Amino acid sequence: MVTLIRSLLVSLLVSLLFVLTTIISGCSTSDSQAPIRLGVVLPLSGTFQIYGQQGLNGLMLAVEQINAKGGVLGRPLELVVEDNNTNPAESVRLSRQLIQVQDVFALFGPVSSSARFAMQEVADKFQVPQFYGIDYEGRHFSRYLICYSTIPEHYINPLIPYLLETSGPNFYVFGYDYVWPHNMSERIRQESERLGGAIKGIEFTPFGVSDYSATFARIKASGADNLMLILPGGDGFNFLKQMRKFDFGREISTVAFAADESYLDAVDVQDLEGVLTALHFFSSWQSDSAKTFVDSYVDRFGSDQPATYSSKSHYDMVYLLTAAIEKVGVVEREQVIDALSGLTRYNGKEQIKLREDHHFDLPMYLAQFKQGRLDVIKDLGRISPADQR
């Protein structure tokens, strides 16, 4: 009887071990084939929705292309998308939800600097890489933050000498009342004064202003030759529409920071005429890599949604993340973060390089709105800012 009981117990134990091994094996197989989830927190509504939608388009295009070629280490990529409505508090809530509930491997977004700071605290807490692909004021470093961003050294430093030579020495700065325009205005002041220029006025505005006539009067009275406009999105569209109708009594060169191809659909041709902008990508740039990206983008989203620098940066960041995962051969955050530094895309003057300070060496271009187009008028070269740590 004892022998029979022992035999039954041994058989039961063997059966349990077999079931457990099967479960573990099944889980392992499932994990090795499961999608690598990427969390996206972008403004798909609100003031900066145009940058959010373009960024999302870039992410979608890259993910679709990579999955069509077999994914990453045999696993597909999957986007989990949330709309933060340009709200820092929502960025925090959604980031936590994506990490804790959706178990995303990395985060992409947001747009505004205030939302980036808020979201980055969450990324730091949970040690999740966050990929950020919009202009900002610079000097924000974290092991878990990767900034594919034009910062002041990328475009203020080369722009000020150009404006001093072509339009005059006097500058007026007008922008939103938050961290990016504040820091940008200080860099404009420093660089213009260093080179012999003068700041004739600095002014900040809340979101949603409907009438800018008082600002135009102050710009006119200041004697400024150059307007540095740090007012992207819907308010910037409204400002440019009103500005064209105001009589300044002289020509004023306007640089609209973060102005891209989406302005062509949002603002009338005559209201954009002559406006300058500097960025790391314009869809009109005639190079093989630019044309390949633009053609793929138009094929996917149609000609009514032009490729912009936001779509390009988010597109490239997915490919850089993919390259880092394939380099280490494992989907493990800390190893992947270590592998990101030094990665490049494209060749020659168009090369982008992700540095140890998690910022980029970028090619930069000056473009101008002319007769319903946005064309590059000057190649500013490949610019490597100082270490941002």
Coordinates of C-alpha atoms in Angstrom, one line a residue:
M1 CA 0.0 0.0 0.0
V2 CA 2.8 2.4 0.9
T3 CA 4.6 1.5 -2.3
L4 CA 1.4 2.3 -4.3
I5 CA 1.0 5.7 -2.6
R6 CA 4.6 6.5 -3.3
S7 CA 4.2 5.5 -6.9
L8 CA 1.1 7.7 -7.3
L9 CA 2.8 10.7 -5.6
V10 CA 5.8 10.3 -8.0
S11 CA 3.5 10.1 -11.0
L12 CA 1.6 13.2 -9.8
L13 CA 4.9 15.1 -9.2
V14 CA 6.1 14.2 -12.7
S15 CA 2.8 15.3 -14.2
L16 CA 2.9 18.6 -12.4
L17 CA 6.5 19.3 -13.5
F18 CA 5.5 18.5 -17.1
V19 CA 2.6 20.9 -16.9
L20 CA 4.7 23.6 -15.3
T21 CA 7.5 23.2 -17.9
T22 CA 4.9 23.4 -20.7
I23 CA 3.5 26.6 -19.2
I24 CA 6.9 28.2 -18.8
S25 CA 7.9 27.1 -22.3
G26 CA 4.7 28.5 -23.7
C27 CA 5.3 31.9 -21.9
S28 CA 8.8 32.1 -23.2
T29 CA 7.7 31.4 -26.7
S30 CA 4.9 34.0 -26.4
D31 CA 7.3 36.6 -24.9
S32 CA 9.8 36.1 -27.7
Q33 CA 7.1 36.7 -30.3
A34 CA 5.1 39.4 -28.5
P35 CA 5.0 43.0 -29.8
I36 CA 7.5 45.5 -28.5
R37 CA 5.1 48.2 -27.3
L38 CA 6.0 51.9 -27.7
G39 CA 4.0 54.4 -25.7
V40 CA 3.1 57.7 -27.4
V41 CA 2.0 60.8 -25.6
L42 CA 1.5 63.6 -28.1
P43 CA -0.9 66.6 -28.5
L44 CA -3.5 65.3 -31.0
S45 CA -5.8 68.2 -30.0
G46 CA -5.2 71.6 -28.6
T47 CA -2.6 74.3 -29.4
F48 CA 0.2 72.1 -30.6
Q49 CA -1.8 69.4 -32.3
I50 CA -0.3 70.0 -35.7
Y51 CA 3.2 69.0 -34.3
G52 CA 1.7 66.0 -32.5
Q53 CA -0.1 64.6 -35.5
Q54 CA 2.9 65.0 -37.7
G55 CA 5.1 63.3 -35.1
L56 CA 2.6 60.4 -34.9
N57 CA 2.6 60.1 -38.6
G58 CA 6.4 59.7 -38.6
L59 CA 6.1 57.0 -35.9
M60 CA 3.5 55.1 -37.7
L61 CA 5.4 55.2 -41.0
A62 CA 8.6 53.9 -39.3
V63 CA 6.8 51.1 -37.4
E64 CA 4.9 50.0 -40.5
Q65 CA 8.2 49.8 -42.5
I66 CA 10.1 48.0 -39.8
N67 CA 7.3 45.5 -39.2
A68 CA 7.0 44.8 -43.0
K69 CA 10.6 43.7 -42.9
G70 CA 10.1 41.3 -40.0
G71 CA 10.2 43.6 -37.0
V72 CA 12.9 43.8 -34.4
L73 CA 14.6 40.5 -33.3
G74 CA 11.6 38.8 -34.9
R75 CA 9.1 40.8 -32.9
P76 CA 6.7 43.4 -34.3
L77 CA 6.6 47.0 -33.0
E78 CA 3.3 48.2 -31.6
L79 CA 2.3 51.8 -30.9
V80 CA 0.0 52.6 -28.0
V81 CA -1.1 56.2 -28.6
E82 CA -2.5 58.8 -26.1
D83 CA -3.6 62.4 -26.6
N84 CA -2.3 64.8 -23.9
N85 CA -4.1 67.8 -25.3
T86 CA -0.9 69.9 -24.7
N87 CA -1.5 69.4 -20.9
P88 CA 1.5 68.6 -18.6
A89 CA -0.7 67.0 -16.0
E90 CA -2.3 64.7 -18.6
S91 CA 1.2 63.9 -19.8
V92 CA 2.1 62.5 -16.3
R93 CA -1.1 60.5 -16.0
L94 CA -0.9 59.0 -19.4
S95 CA 2.9 58.2 -19.1
R96 CA 2.3 56.3 -15.8
Q97 CA -0.7 54.4 -17.4
L98 CA 1.4 53.4 -20.4
I99 CA 4.2 52.2 -18.3
Q100 CA 2.3 50.5 -15.4
V101 CA -0.8 49.2 -17.3
Q102 CA 0.3 48.9 -20.9
D103 CA 3.9 47.8 -20.1
V104 CA 5.5 49.8 -22.9
F105 CA 9.2 49.5 -23.5
A106 CA 9.8 53.2 -24.3
L107 CA 7.9 56.5 -24.5
F108 CA 7.7 59.0 -27.3
G109 CA 6.6 62.6 -26.8
P110 CA 5.4 65.2 -25.8
V111 CA 5.7 68.6 -27.5
S112 CA 5.8 71.5 -25.0
S113 CA 8.8 71.9 -22.6
S114 CA 6.5 72.0 -19.6
A115 CA 4.9 68.7 -20.6
R116 CA 8.4 67.3 -21.4
F117 CA 9.7 68.1 -17.9
A118 CA 6.6 66.6 -16.3
M119 CA 6.7 63.4 -18.4
Q120 CA 10.5 63.0 -18.0
E121 CA 10.1 62.7 -14.2
V122 CA 7.9 59.7 -14.8
A123 CA 10.4 58.2 -17.2
D124 CA 13.2 58.7 -14.6
K125 CA 11.1 57.2 -11.9
F126 CA 10.4 54.0 -13.8
Q127 CA 13.7 54.0 -15.7
V128 CA 12.0 54.0 -19.1
P129 CA 13.7 55.7 -22.2
Q130 CA 11.8 58.8 -23.4
F131 CA 12.3 60.0 -27.0
Y132 CA 11.6 63.7 -27.6
G133 CA 11.5 65.1 -31.1
I134 CA 10.7 68.8 -31.0
D135 CA 12.6 72.1 -30.7
Y136 CA 13.4 73.1 -27.1
E137 CA 15.6 75.4 -25.1
G138 CA 18.5 73.0 -24.4
R139 CA 20.4 71.9 -21.3
H140 CA 17.9 69.2 -20.2
F141 CA 19.8 66.0 -19.6
S142 CA 18.8 62.6 -18.2
R143 CA 20.0 59.1 -18.8
Y144 CA 16.4 58.3 -19.8
L145 CA 15.7 61.3 -22.1
I146 CA 16.8 61.4 -25.8
C147 CA 16.3 64.8 -27.5
Y148 CA 16.2 64.8 -31.3
S149 CA 15.7 68.6 -31.0
T150 CA 17.0 71.8 -32.6
I151 CA 18.3 73.8 -29.6
P152 CA 19.5 77.4 -29.6
E153 CA 23.0 76.6 -30.9
H154 CA 21.5 74.9 -33.9
Y155 CA 19.7 77.9 -35.2
I156 CA 20.1 81.1 -33.2
N157 CA 23.9 81.1 -33.6
P158 CA 23.9 80.9 -37.4
L159 CA 20.7 83.0 -37.8
I160 CA 21.9 86.2 -36.0
P161 CA 24.9 86.9 -38.3
Y162 CA 22.7 86.3 -41.3
L163 CA 20.1 88.8 -40.2
L164 CA 22.7 91.3 -39.2
E165 CA 24.1 91.2 -42.7
T166 CA 20.8 91.1 -44.6
S167 CA 18.2 93.1 -42.7
G168 CA 19.7 95.1 -39.8
P169 CA 21.0 95.1 -36.2
N170 CA 17.8 95.7 -34.2
F171 CA 15.7 92.8 -32.9
Y172 CA 12.3 92.4 -31.3
V173 CA 11.4 89.1 -29.6
F174 CA 7.7 88.0 -29.2
G175 CA 6.7 84.6 -27.9
Y176 CA 4.6 82.5 -25.6
D177 CA 4.9 82.9 -21.9
Y178 CA 6.5 79.6 -21.0
V179 CA 10.0 78.1 -20.6
W180 CA 11.0 77.6 -24.3
P181 CA 10.4 81.2 -25.5
H182 CA 11.8 82.7 -22.3
N183 CA 15.1 80.8 -22.7
M184 CA 15.2 81.3 -26.5
S185 CA 14.8 85.1 -26.0
E186 CA 17.7 85.2 -23.6
R187 CA 19.9 83.3 -26.1
I188 CA 18.8 85.7 -28.9
R189 CA 19.8 88.7 -26.7
Q190 CA 23.2 87.2 -25.8
E191 CA 24.1 86.3 -29.4
S192 CA 22.8 89.6 -31.0
E193 CA 24.6 91.8 -28.4
R194 CA 27.8 89.7 -28.7
L195 CA 27.8 90.5 -32.5
G196 CA 26.9 94.2 -32.2
G197 CA 23.2 94.0 -32.5
A198 CA 20.6 95.4 -30.1
I199 CA 17.4 94.1 -28.6
K200 CA 14.6 96.7 -29.0
G201 CA 12.0 94.7 -27.1
I202 CA 11.1 91.4 -25.5
E203 CA 7.5 90.5 -25.0
F204 CA 5.6 87.4 -23.9
T205 CA 2.0 86.5 -24.4
P206 CA -0.5 84.0 -23.0
F207 CA -2.1 81.3 -25.2
G208 CA -5.3 82.2 -27.1
V209 CA -4.9 86.0 -27.7
S210 CA -7.3 87.1 -30.4
D211 CA -5.9 90.6 -31.2
Y212 CA -2.2 91.5 -31.6
S213 CA -2.6 95.1 -32.7
A214 CA -1.1 96.6 -29.5
T215 CA 2.0 94.3 -30.0
F216 CA 2.3 95.4 -33.6
A217 CA 2.2 99.1 -32.5
R218 CA 5.1 98.4 -30.0
I219 CA 7.1 96.6 -32.7
K220 CA 6.6 99.5 -35.0
A221 CA 7.7 102.1 -32.4
S222 CA 10.7 100.1 -31.4
G223 CA 12.5 100.6 -34.7
A224 CA 13.3 96.8 -34.9
D225 CA 14.6 95.4 -38.2
N226 CA 14.0 91.8 -37.3
L227 CA 11.1 90.1 -35.5
M228 CA 11.9 86.8 -33.8
L229 CA 8.6 85.1 -33.5
I230 CA 8.4 82.2 -31.0
L231 CA 4.7 81.5 -31.3
P232 CA 4.1 78.1 -33.0
G233 CA 0.8 76.6 -33.7
G234 CA -2.7 78.2 -34.0
D235 CA -1.8 81.5 -32.3
G236 CA 1.2 81.9 -34.6
F237 CA -1.1 81.4 -37.6
N238 CA -3.4 84.1 -36.3
F239 CA -0.5 86.5 -35.5
L240 CA 0.9 86.2 -39.1
K241 CA -2.5 86.8 -40.6
Q242 CA -3.0 90.0 -38.6
M243 CA 0.6 91.1 -39.1
R244 CA 0.3 91.3 -42.9
K245 CA -2.5 93.8 -42.5
F246 CA -0.7 96.2 -40.2
D247 CA 1.2 99.1 -41.6
F248 CA 4.7 99.1 -40.1
G249 CA 6.0 101.8 -42.4
R250 CA 9.1 99.7 -43.2
E251 CA 10.2 96.2 -44.0
I252 CA 10.6 93.9 -41.1
S253 CA 12.3 90.5 -41.4
T254 CA 10.3 87.8 -39.6
V255 CA 11.8 84.6 -38.3
A256 CA 9.1 82.2 -37.2
F257 CA 10.6 79.5 -35.0
A258 CA 9.2 76.0 -35.6
A259 CA 7.4 77.1 -38.7
D260 CA 7.2 74.2 -41.1
E261 CA 5.2 73.0 -44.2
S262 CA 2.0 72.7 -42.2
Y263 CA 1.8 76.5 -42.2
L264 CA 1.2 76.4 -46.0
D265 CA -2.3 75.0 -45.4
A266 CA -3.1 77.0 -42.3
V267 CA -2.1 80.6 -43.4
D268 CA -2.8 82.4 -46.7
V269 CA 0.1 82.7 -49.2
Q270 CA 0.3 86.5 -48.9
D271 CA 0.4 86.3 -45.1
L272 CA 3.4 84.0 -45.2
E273 CA 5.4 85.7 -48.0
G274 CA 9.0 86.3 -47.0
V275 CA 8.8 84.6 -43.5
L276 CA 12.0 82.8 -42.6
T277 CA 12.4 79.6 -40.6
A278 CA 15.4 77.4 -39.7
L279 CA 15.1 73.6 -39.0
H280 CA 16.9 70.3 -39.5
F281 CA 14.6 69.1 -42.3
F282 CA 12.5 70.6 -45.0
S283 CA 10.5 68.4 -47.5
S284 CA 11.7 70.6 -50.4
W285 CA 15.4 69.7 -49.8
Q286 CA 16.6 67.9 -52.9
S287 CA 18.7 65.0 -51.5
D288 CA 18.3 61.3 -52.1
S289 CA 17.5 60.5 -48.4
A290 CA 15.1 63.4 -48.1
K291 CA 13.3 62.5 -51.3
T292 CA 13.0 58.8 -50.2
F293 CA 11.5 59.8 -46.9
V294 CA 9.1 62.3 -48.5
D295 CA 8.0 59.9 -51.2
S296 CA 7.3 57.2 -48.6
Y297 CA 5.4 59.7 -46.4
V298 CA 3.2 61.0 -49.3
D299 CA 2.5 57.4 -50.4
R300 CA 1.3 56.6 -46.9
F301 CA -0.6 59.8 -45.8
G302 CA -1.3 61.6 -49.1
S303 CA -0.1 64.9 -50.5
D304 CA -2.5 66.9 -48.3
Q305 CA -0.3 66.0 -45.2
P306 CA 3.2 67.3 -46.1
A307 CA 6.2 65.7 -44.3
T308 CA 7.6 68.1 -41.7
Y309 CA 10.6 68.1 -39.3
S310 CA 8.4 66.7 -36.6
S311 CA 7.4 63.7 -38.7
K312 CA 11.1 63.2 -39.7
S313 CA 12.5 63.3 -36.2
H314 CA 9.9 60.8 -34.8
Y315 CA 10.5 58.6 -37.8
D316 CA 14.3 58.6 -37.3
M317 CA 14.0 57.9 -33.5
V318 CA 12.1 54.7 -34.1
Y319 CA 14.9 53.5 -36.4
L320 CA 17.6 54.5 -33.9
L321 CA 15.8 52.6 -31.1
T322 CA 15.5 49.6 -33.4
A323 CA 19.2 49.8 -34.3
A324 CA 20.1 49.9 -30.6
I325 CA 18.0 46.8 -29.8
E326 CA 19.5 44.9 -32.7
K327 CA 23.0 46.0 -31.6
V328 CA 22.6 44.4 -28.1
G329 CA 20.5 41.6 -29.3
V330 CA 18.0 41.8 -26.4
V331 CA 15.0 43.9 -25.5
E332 CA 16.4 45.2 -22.2
R333 CA 16.2 48.9 -21.4
E334 CA 19.5 49.7 -19.7
Q335 CA 21.5 47.8 -22.4
V336 CA 19.6 49.5 -25.1
I337 CA 20.1 53.0 -23.6
D338 CA 23.9 52.3 -23.4
A339 CA 23.8 51.3 -27.1
L340 CA 22.1 54.4 -28.3
S341 CA 25.1 56.8 -27.9
G342 CA 27.1 57.1 -31.1
L343 CA 24.4 55.8 -33.4
T344 CA 24.1 57.6 -36.8
R345 CA 21.7 57.8 -39.7
Y346 CA 22.4 59.0 -43.3
N347 CA 25.8 60.1 -44.7
G348 CA 27.9 63.1 -45.3
K349 CA 26.4 66.5 -44.5
E350 CA 23.0 65.0 -43.8
Q351 CA 24.3 62.7 -41.1
I352 CA 22.5 62.8 -37.8
K353 CA 24.4 61.6 -34.7
L354 CA 23.1 60.7 -31.3
R355 CA 25.7 61.8 -28.8
E356 CA 26.6 60.7 -25.2
D357 CA 24.7 63.8 -23.9
H358 CA 21.6 62.3 -25.6
H359 CA 21.3 65.3 -28.0
F360 CA 22.1 65.3 -31.8
D361 CA 24.5 66.7 -34.2
L362 CA 22.2 67.9 -37.0
P363 CA 22.3 69.4 -40.5
M364 CA 20.5 72.8 -40.4
Y365 CA 18.8 74.7 -43.2
L366 CA 17.4 78.2 -43.5
A367 CA 14.2 78.3 -45.5
Q368 CA 11.7 81.0 -46.7
F369 CA 8.0 81.0 -47.6
K370 CA 7.8 82.3 -51.2
Q371 CA 4.7 82.2 -53.5
G372 CA 3.1 79.3 -51.7
R373 CA 6.2 77.2 -51.2
L374 CA 8.7 76.7 -48.4
D375 CA 12.2 76.5 -50.0
V376 CA 15.7 76.2 -48.5
I377 CA 17.6 79.4 -49.3
K378 CA 20.8 78.6 -47.3
D379 CA 22.5 75.4 -46.1
L380 CA 23.7 76.2 -42.6
G381 CA 25.9 73.1 -42.3
R382 CA 26.0 70.3 -39.9
I383 CA 26.0 71.8 -36.4
S384 CA 27.3 70.2 -33.3
P385 CA 26.2 72.1 -30.1
A386 CA 28.2 72.1 -26.9
D387 CA 27.6 69.1 -24.5
Q388 CA 24.2 69.6 -22.9
R389 CA 24.9 67.9 -19.6

